[in-house]
PDB file of C-alpha atoms in Angstrom:
ATOM      1  CA  MET C   1       1.291  12.862 -17.789  1.00  0.00           C
ATOM      2  CA  ASP C   2       3.529  14.249 -19.091  1.00  0.00           C
ATOM      3  CA  VAL C   3       4.189  15.208 -14.709  1.00  0.00           C
ATOM      4  CA  VAL C   4       4.072  11.687 -14.379  1.00  0.00           C
ATOM      5  CA  ASN C   5       6.664  10.717 -17.535  1.00  0.00           C
ATOM      6  CA  GLU C   6       8.633  13.608 -15.507  1.00  0.00           C
ATOM      7  CA  ILE C   7       9.261  12.396 -12.262  1.00  0.00           C
ATOM      8  CA  ILE C   8       9.554   8.711 -13.653  1.00  0.00           C
ATOM      9  CA  SER C   9      12.253   9.694 -15.313  1.00  0.00           C
ATOM     10  CA  GLN C  10      13.919  11.602 -12.498  1.00  0.00           C
ATOM     11  CA  SER C  11      13.555   8.211 -10.363  1.00  0.00           C
ATOM     12  CA  ALA C  12      15.555   5.499  -9.436  1.00  0.00           C
ATOM     13  CA  ILE C  13      14.072   3.488 -12.660  1.00  0.00           C
ATOM     14  CA  GLY C  14      14.232   5.993 -14.626  1.00  0.00           C
ATOM     15  CA  PRO C  15      17.652   4.614 -16.942  1.00  0.00           C
ATOM     16  CA  LEU C  16      15.766   1.274 -16.146  1.00  0.00           C
ATOM     17  CA  SER C  17      13.801  -0.078 -20.134  1.00  0.00           C
ATOM     18  CA  ARG C  18      10.658   0.117 -20.272  1.00  0.00           C
ATOM     19  CA  TRP C  19       9.746  -3.556 -19.890  1.00  0.00           C
ATOM     20  CA  TYR C  20      11.011  -3.248 -16.262  1.00  0.00           C
ATOM     21  CA  LYS C  21       9.104  -0.298 -15.961  1.00  0.00           C
ATOM     22  CA  SER C  22       6.465  -1.035 -16.581  1.00  0.00           C
ATOM     23  CA  ALA C  23       6.855  -4.286 -14.428  1.00  0.00           C
ATOM     24  CA  VAL C  24       8.302  -1.561 -11.636  1.00  0.00           C
ATOM     25  CA  LEU C  25       4.795   0.030 -11.249  1.00  0.00           C
ATOM     26  CA  LEU C  26       2.756  -2.657 -11.899  1.00  0.00           C
ATOM     27  CA  VAL C  27       3.851  -3.761  -8.273  1.00  0.00           C
ATOM     28  CA  PHE C  28       3.552  -0.906  -6.886  1.00  0.00           C
ATOM     29  CA  SER C  29      -0.104  -0.535  -7.930  1.00  0.00           C
ATOM     30  CA  SER C  30      -0.660  -4.080  -6.865  1.00  0.00           C
ATOM     31  CA  ILE C  31       0.603  -3.463  -3.427  1.00  0.00           C
ATOM     32  CA  VAL C  32      -1.276   0.090  -3.435  1.00  0.00           C
ATOM     33  CA  VAL C  33      -4.328  -1.450  -4.540  1.00  0.00           C
ATOM     34  CA  ALA C  34      -4.409  -3.952  -1.797  1.00  0.00           C
ATOM     35  CA  LEU C  35      -3.926  -1.737   0.646  1.00  0.00           C
ATOM     36  CA  PHE C  36      -6.802   0.178  -0.462  1.00  0.00           C
ATOM     37  CA  THR C  37      -8.991  -2.942  -0.645  1.00  0.00           C
ATOM     38  CA  MET C  38      -7.882  -4.531   2.647  1.00  0.00           C
ATOM     39  CA  LEU C  39      -8.902  -0.756   4.342  1.00  0.00           C
ATOM     40  CA  VAL C  40     -12.138  -0.638   3.060  1.00  0.00           C
ATOM     41  CA  ILE C  41     -12.606  -4.181   3.619  1.00  0.00           C
ATOM     42  CA  LEU C  42     -11.995  -2.616   7.141  1.00  0.00           C
ATOM     43  CA  LEU C  43     -14.149  -0.411   7.819  1.00  0.00           C
ATOM     44  CA  SER C  44     -16.609  -2.142   6.139  1.00  0.00           C
ATOM     45  CA  ASN C  45     -17.069  -4.789   9.150  1.00  0.00           C
ATOM     46  CA  ALA C  46     -15.515  -2.367  11.930  1.00  0.00           C
ATOM     47  CA  SER C  47     -18.994  -2.501  14.039  1.00  0.00           C
ATOM     48  CA  HIS C  48     -18.302  -6.220  14.402  1.00  0.00           C
ATOM     49  CA  LEU C  49     -14.406  -5.486  15.686  1.00  0.00           C
ATOM     50  CA  THR C  50     -13.252  -6.275  18.941  1.00  0.00           C
ATOM     51  CA  THR C  51     -10.231  -5.230  20.407  1.00  0.00           C
ATOM     52  CA  ASN C  52      -7.976  -6.702  23.725  1.00  0.00           C
ATOM     53  CA  TYR C  53      -5.536  -4.457  25.196  1.00  0.00           C
ATOM     54  CA  SER C  54      -5.128  -6.701  28.540  1.00  0.00           C
ATOM     55  CA  TYR C  55      -1.474  -7.418  26.920  1.00  0.00           C
ATOM     56  CA  LEU C  56       0.055  -3.977  27.243  1.00  0.00           C
ATOM     57  CA  PHE C  57      -1.256  -4.607  31.756  1.00  0.00           C
ATOM     58  CA  ASN C  58      -0.418  -7.769  31.759  1.00  0.00           C
ATOM     59  CA  GLY C  59      -3.448  -8.359  32.821  1.00  0.00           C
ATOM     60  CA  ASN C  60      -4.123  -6.062  35.737  1.00  0.00           C
ATOM     61  CA  ILE C  61      -6.332  -3.115  35.266  1.00  0.00           C
TER      62      ILE C  61
END
C-alpha cells in the first residue's frame, strides 16, 4: 500500500483533497472494470461473432 500511496502523491492528483483523489480513483476503477467486463463478454461470445471486411476491398475480392 505504501507504493500506491507514493505513486498517488507523486502524480497530478497528489495535491488534491482526499475526496477528489477518491473520486478520481473511483472513476478510473470503474473504467477498468467496465473494460475488463466487456473483454470477458467478448471472449465468451467469440464463437458467435462474424466479421466482414468487405468495406476494405470495396466488395471486389
